[in-house]
Amino acid sequence: MSSRSMKRRAFLRASATAAAVGAAGATASADTAAGASSGESTDRIVSSGESTDRIVPSGEYTDEYHDGVHYTRYVPDGGGADRPLVVMLHGCSQEPDEFAYATGMNALAAAEGFSVVYPDQSSFSNSFDCWNWYYDYNTARGSGEGADITSIALHEVDRLGADASRVYVAGFSAGAAMVPNLLVAYPDVYAAGAVHSGLEYDAAETATGATWSMTYGGPDPEAQALDAYEAMVGNDVVGRTPTAVFHGTDDYTVDPVNGYQAAVQAAGTSDYVGDGAADGDVSWSPSETATGSTGGFDWQRERHVDAQGRVAVERWTVDGLGHDWSGGASGATYAEPDAPSATDAIWRFFERW
């Protein structure tokens, strides 16, 4: 059995164990549960006979390979024809099952009727299972990991008969850092993206530079906005980059300044796309601001609106949130269940595009 299969079976086994313990009235610790909350039922049948309904609430969740790259796929009841497709990119030290569990994206997909794919970074490419978002080879159009991810998306659009005009990409941490690069390299594929605890477009060129940007922020986002537009022009494929951004103020892995930079860069790039000029077709500064509190977490939501009144960029800042998926599963790694649901907010943003 491969190490990946062993890790996957261990995760699913721990999830089922936590469910059984929860049903008996006990509480499983995060260490024992390996990312599962107590009381979850199990209904997906795999080789070990163990799973959780948070990963597969209904429909089908399967292991897939395309051009040698592993990914998992969720398809709701009724199939994926003429429905949206969401690409989900995990963070470092995460597997697709863990990410699906933590975010609850499949449960939302079951309710809303869209399909989801979870590309799986190979340990051979990065020993920590991180996407190598800082190397130009992986982010330039037609090459590296970005091309692999996009090839999976296009493969599933053809295979499922999904709506090619409604393909979206979201990520967390290293996966989130890939998202702006994908939106710039493939604006003809992705209708919108979501950056959760990530960085702006082309935030670094090396591993050392990546660490610096994560700690102190990347280059000037206004300059990156223009660089992104010029990269599109160079590819002869130009399109707007609608983006939702989530970041916590207590994120000590990827400094919160990166959330601000990702929003400004995305808004600026979309402004340039309109007519090649920074003339405010999309507001570089927030046009609308709302505040609230969820589960003890205060939050602020800022929106950058275009000349047609559409929300081009939506940025959520969650006070007290660390390097965790906002509103994620209880007991899951890199998840904060009491914070506002990033999964719901991201999908509502995607629906606009």
XYZ file of C-alpha atoms in Angstrom, residues 162-349:
188
model
C -19.980 21.001 -16.543
C -20.640 24.655 -17.344
C -17.290 25.881 -18.717
C -18.240 29.484 -17.961
C -18.561 28.724 -14.231
C -15.252 27.156 -13.218
C -13.881 28.577 -9.978
C -10.725 28.023 -7.929
C -10.196 28.441 -4.189
C -7.302 27.607 -1.909
C -5.900 27.774 1.578
C -2.370 28.863 2.518
C 0.006 27.518 -0.171
C -3.053 26.556 -2.212
C -4.378 30.086 -1.828
C -1.039 31.486 -2.978
C -1.515 29.585 -6.242
C -4.934 31.112 -6.898
C -3.936 34.627 -8.080
C -1.335 33.080 -10.373
C -3.963 30.776 -11.891
C -6.422 33.631 -12.390
C -3.763 35.576 -14.289
C -2.423 32.653 -16.329
C -5.857 31.214 -17.168
C -8.498 33.965 -17.170
C -10.190 32.030 -19.973
C -10.713 29.067 -17.636
C -11.445 30.456 -14.173
C -14.388 32.798 -13.707
C -13.333 33.781 -10.174
C -11.050 32.749 -7.338
C -10.774 32.762 -3.555
C -7.619 33.362 -1.511
C -7.871 32.143 2.097
C -4.787 32.949 4.172
C -2.726 33.373 1.020
C -0.822 35.993 -0.958
C -1.041 38.246 -4.006
C -0.020 37.457 -7.583
C 3.664 36.544 -8.036
C 4.461 37.352 -4.413
C 7.863 35.629 -4.563
C 10.322 34.018 -6.977
C 12.182 31.607 -4.672
C 11.558 29.533 -1.550
C 13.509 32.060 0.487
C 11.542 34.882 -1.036
C 8.322 33.028 -0.256
C 9.223 32.893 3.419
C 10.000 36.609 3.387
C 6.676 37.481 1.710
C 4.719 35.259 4.070
C 6.352 37.003 7.021
C 6.498 40.611 5.856
C 4.279 40.840 2.792
C 5.019 40.709 -0.912
C 5.923 43.414 -3.419
C 3.858 46.578 -3.890
C 0.373 45.296 -4.816
C -0.212 48.182 -7.203
C 2.922 47.196 -9.126
C 1.833 43.537 -9.041
C -1.540 44.517 -10.452
C 0.160 45.963 -13.518
C 2.582 43.035 -13.780
C -0.359 40.642 -13.759
C -2.111 42.549 -16.532
C 1.050 42.662 -18.615
C 1.484 38.905 -18.147
C -2.017 38.421 -19.553
C -1.237 40.643 -22.514
C 1.929 38.627 -23.093
C -0.144 35.441 -23.138
C -2.684 37.090 -25.452
C -5.413 35.977 -23.026
C -6.849 38.840 -20.992
C -9.687 38.674 -18.477
C -10.785 40.038 -15.138
C -9.729 38.421 -11.879
C -12.738 38.473 -9.507
C -11.398 37.449 -6.115
C -12.660 36.758 -2.613
C -10.070 37.105 0.163
C -10.217 35.727 3.716
C -7.539 36.375 6.343
C -7.274 36.393 10.123
C -5.627 39.130 12.142
C -3.822 36.527 14.285
C -2.314 34.610 11.378
C 1.361 34.170 12.278
C 2.115 31.877 9.336
C 1.060 34.230 6.537
C 1.020 37.791 7.811
C -2.364 39.557 7.460
C -0.826 42.259 5.259
C -0.907 39.641 2.512
C -4.697 39.613 2.556
C -4.734 43.360 1.960
C -2.202 43.005 -0.844
C -4.143 40.198 -2.521
C -7.293 42.338 -2.578
C -5.594 45.460 -3.946
C -3.702 43.495 -6.588
C -6.842 41.683 -7.770
C -8.866 44.895 -7.948
C -6.083 46.712 -9.779
C -5.568 43.938 -12.304
C -9.273 43.863 -13.109
C -9.188 47.640 -13.533
C -6.348 47.394 -16.052
C -8.184 44.640 -17.910
C -11.067 46.995 -18.653
C -9.136 49.292 -21.003
C -5.450 48.965 -20.167
C -5.486 51.896 -17.785
C -5.725 52.435 -14.044
C -8.791 54.637 -14.333
C -11.063 53.268 -11.628
C -13.270 50.996 -13.732
C -12.812 48.774 -10.701
C -12.294 50.584 -7.409
C -8.825 50.047 -5.961
C -10.102 51.138 -2.556
C -13.143 49.508 -0.934
C -16.479 50.842 -2.153
C -18.538 49.174 0.577
C -17.740 48.118 4.136
C -19.763 45.972 6.533
C -18.981 44.687 10.012
C -20.388 41.984 12.224
C -19.670 39.264 14.749
C -19.971 35.489 14.453
C -19.268 33.022 17.249
C -17.295 35.609 19.169
C -15.218 36.632 16.137
C -15.630 40.204 14.927
C -15.215 40.588 11.185
C -15.059 43.253 8.508
C -16.088 42.752 4.886
C -14.858 45.189 2.238
C -16.026 45.168 -1.364
C -14.415 46.643 -4.459
C -17.123 47.352 -7.041
C -16.765 47.831 -10.790
C -18.405 50.471 -12.992
C -21.345 48.136 -13.617
C -21.983 47.733 -9.905
C -20.643 44.177 -9.662
C -18.523 43.107 -6.711
C -15.104 42.491 -8.263
C -13.215 41.860 -5.012
C -14.531 40.935 -1.579
C -12.156 40.937 1.384
C -13.001 39.452 4.773
C -10.798 40.248 7.774
C -11.588 38.145 10.853
C -10.378 39.514 14.161
C -8.587 36.873 16.249
C -8.535 34.210 13.537
C -5.220 32.402 13.131
C -3.938 30.370 10.205
C -7.189 28.443 9.935
C -10.110 27.978 7.558
C -12.780 30.334 8.870
C -15.877 28.373 9.872
C -14.146 25.018 9.322
C -14.951 21.691 10.930
C -14.619 21.218 14.657
C -11.496 19.195 15.420
C -10.048 19.520 11.927
C -6.518 20.772 11.424
C -6.250 24.383 10.236
C -9.904 25.099 10.957
C -11.805 27.439 13.292
C -15.446 26.332 13.580
C -16.758 29.402 15.438
C -15.609 32.000 12.900
C -17.806 33.109 9.951
C -18.084 30.494 7.221
C -15.570 31.153 4.480
C -17.069 28.256 2.521
C -20.487 29.923 2.360
C -19.085 33.393 1.668
C -16.800 32.155 -1.095
C -19.601 30.334 -2.855
C -21.905 33.367 -2.619
C -19.138 35.427 -4.201
